[in-house]
Amino acid sequence: MTTYSNRALLLVLSATAVATSLTAATVPTAQAAPAKSGVSVPALTWRPCAQPGGPAEQECADLPVPLDYADPAGPQLILAVSRLRSDRPEARRGTLIVIPGGPGGAGVQRLTQKGAALSKEMAGAYDLVGLDPRGTGGSTRANCGLDEDDRYMTSLRSWPEPGGDITENVVRSRRTAEACARNGGAVLRSFTTANEVRDIDRFRQALGEEKLSAWGVSYGTYVGAAYAQKYPQHTDRWVLDSSGDPDPARVARGWLANMSQAADDRFRDFAAWASDPAREAEGLRLARRAEDVRPSFLLLAAKLDREPKATTTAGVALTGNRLRQALQSALYSDASFEQTARLVLAAQDPAATPVLPADLANPLPDQDAAVMVAVICNDVRWPASVSSYRRAVAADRVRHPLTAGMPANITPCAFWKDAPAEKPTTITSKGPSNILMIQNLRDPATPYFGALKMREALGDRARLVTVDHGGHGVYLGNGDACGTGKVTEFLTTGARPAQDAYCAD
């Protein structure tokens, strides 16, 4: 559910190194309270780790966790964890964990990015902590050994060929699944939502906390909901920001499929911005009327399907699918509209050379691609019928040309070699009523209609704050004072709307 970039690593363990050293992982000697399994959880040894652009007080530590929780005393992985201690100990009431999106987001990086703003909002009420899930950031990682061409966003996202043919997508998906099975090993197979939930609880124990509060974003809302389902007694104040449909039969696959309608719903914000007379003076106006932006964009994408255009990145042309992916990424935030408008204008100008966004110009590192694929494929079994994907893509392209069938297309999960180790969590209304959901009306990644499914599943456990805004991520993300205020009030005072609430833009 997130956009990916290269991440600064605090600790990198390759799959080969992990395979030879899992049983000899170095852990602190101090012990926290024993886990329910009877195996002691090592205490954390904190060290300063201020990072560029982040809070000066940020600290980091290494948390050992079982490769397999069925064998808690067996081989261990190392997870990178981080914290910002409350600067007002007298006001501190607990610990709040930031749960990143993805799959593939890193909690240490998220704390670096949002720590200062979150600390200001919390006014000392919490120690703030984050955890890099398995396979991300400074935690134990794994490789699939994918070719560079298979690690571009337009490859990892299965964009059909011009005209809708998916033959190449089928070949690439099979190749990716085979590479991950061949090279990923037990470490890659352990990348699941269920294990992230267990790892968070192991982190809680190592912190010596009876309960955690949480702010989960995007895929992190699913992780947070799954944690609240498995460990309700350990939840304090729980915020789910930008939720997807938790239907266990369609985990990940349903999230992807929902992005077709979500892009249509969000595009009107971009069209209004790109046709605004204010863009004229900026040299960024794409049309004089909002209703003309969409057909103009589709015509340009179709032209680039036929005639890709050279860019400033040698060997990486601007194709129709790269333009579509650039738009899909830009819809996450109004701040990206300008870059996309410049790309469109450069593509239209015969004398201009387009500049690709970094996430389109470069392939992802193999380890980032591996975790992005592995979690969604390990969590749930996907349909294997190629013909069913062909039919779905053909229908989706007609209904939603902006996404051209990509959200309905085949992925490596169709050919995944290992069946899910356990069933996905079913989210229910059983548990304490301590969850606040917040959601943009026009979210291109986790659309509002999907979030309503999460709201329905949670029942009286939750309240939903709806924000009349576009983009992905609400709290400390889009500048909405109403939504931000309600989340901050809940986390700092416990006050939550008595019923679902609405914030006008």
mmCIF file of N, CA, C and O in Angstrom, residues 16 66 83 109 149 177 222 226 263 293 378 380 388 420 461:
data_model
loop_
_atom_site.group_PDB
_atom_site.id
_atom_site.type_symbol
_atom_site.label_atom_id
_atom_site.label_comp_id
_atom_site.label_asym_id
_atom_site.label_seq_id
_atom_site.Cartn_x
_atom_site.Cartn_y
_atom_site.Cartn_z
ATOM 1 N N THR A 16 22.129 -15.260 2.990
ATOM 2 C CA THR A 16 23.206 -16.235 3.156
ATOM 3 C C THR A 16 23.817 -16.127 4.538
ATOM 4 O O THR A 16 24.041 -17.123 5.232
ATOM 5 N N PRO A 66 12.143 -15.160 17.473
ATOM 6 C CA PRO A 66 12.267 -16.494 16.872
ATOM 7 C C PRO A 66 12.001 -16.471 15.370
ATOM 8 O O PRO A 66 11.071 -15.797 14.908
ATOM 9 N N ARG A 83 13.354 4.248 19.548
ATOM 10 C CA ARG A 83 12.441 4.959 20.442
ATOM 11 C C ARG A 83 12.831 6.418 20.579
ATOM 12 O O ARG A 83 13.983 6.810 20.371
ATOM 13 N N GLN A 109 12.491 4.131 10.249
ATOM 14 C CA GLN A 109 12.441 5.265 9.331
ATOM 15 C C GLN A 109 11.192 6.109 9.567
ATOM 16 O O GLN A 109 11.239 7.341 9.542
ATOM 17 N N ASP A 149 15.419 -6.023 -14.198
ATOM 18 C CA ASP A 149 14.195 -5.656 -14.924
ATOM 19 C C ASP A 149 12.933 -6.067 -14.187
ATOM 20 O O ASP A 149 11.857 -5.511 -14.430
ATOM 21 N N ALA A 177 8.225 -15.871 -8.582
ATOM 22 C CA ALA A 177 7.877 -16.855 -7.556
ATOM 23 C C ALA A 177 8.936 -17.948 -7.464
ATOM 24 O O ALA A 177 9.306 -18.380 -6.360
ATOM 25 N N TYR A 222 -3.911 -2.931 9.087
ATOM 26 C CA TYR A 222 -4.243 -4.352 9.110
ATOM 27 C C TYR A 222 -3.415 -5.072 10.172
ATOM 28 O O TYR A 222 -3.932 -5.906 10.929
ATOM 29 N N ALA A 226 -5.020 -6.786 13.424
ATOM 30 C CA ALA A 226 -4.711 -8.185 13.735
ATOM 31 C C ALA A 226 -4.122 -8.314 15.137
ATOM 32 O O ALA A 226 -4.421 -9.272 15.864
ATOM 33 N N ALA A 263 -8.564 5.020 -7.689
ATOM 34 C CA ALA A 263 -7.884 5.998 -8.547
ATOM 35 C C ALA A 263 -8.886 6.906 -9.239
ATOM 36 O O ALA A 263 -8.663 8.117 -9.373
ATOM 37 N N VAL A 293 -9.079 16.940 -18.410
ATOM 38 C CA VAL A 293 -7.775 16.425 -17.975
ATOM 39 C C VAL A 293 -7.686 14.917 -18.174
ATOM 40 O O VAL A 293 -6.676 14.397 -18.673
ATOM 41 N N ASN A 378 2.753 -14.907 1.228
ATOM 42 C CA ASN A 378 2.780 -15.828 2.362
ATOM 43 C C ASN A 378 1.495 -15.788 3.184
ATOM 44 O O ASN A 378 1.147 -16.759 3.852
ATOM 45 N N VAL A 380 -1.793 -15.423 2.309
ATOM 46 C CA VAL A 380 -3.044 -16.018 1.844
ATOM 47 C C VAL A 380 -2.836 -16.632 0.467
ATOM 48 O O VAL A 380 -1.998 -16.148 -0.315
ATOM 49 N N SER A 388 -8.538 -16.749 -15.564
ATOM 50 C CA SER A 388 -9.389 -15.883 -14.739
ATOM 51 C C SER A 388 -8.796 -14.484 -14.634
ATOM 52 O O SER A 388 -9.530 -13.482 -14.611
ATOM 53 N N PRO A 420 0.161 -20.911 2.622
ATOM 54 C CA PRO A 420 0.211 -20.119 3.854
ATOM 55 C C PRO A 420 0.348 -21.017 5.078
ATOM 56 O O PRO A 420 -0.297 -22.063 5.180
ATOM 57 N N ARG A 461 -16.280 -1.717 18.769
ATOM 58 C CA ARG A 461 -14.910 -1.516 19.245
ATOM 59 C C ARG A 461 -14.332 -0.208 18.713
ATOM 60 O O ARG A 461 -13.356 0.309 19.265
#
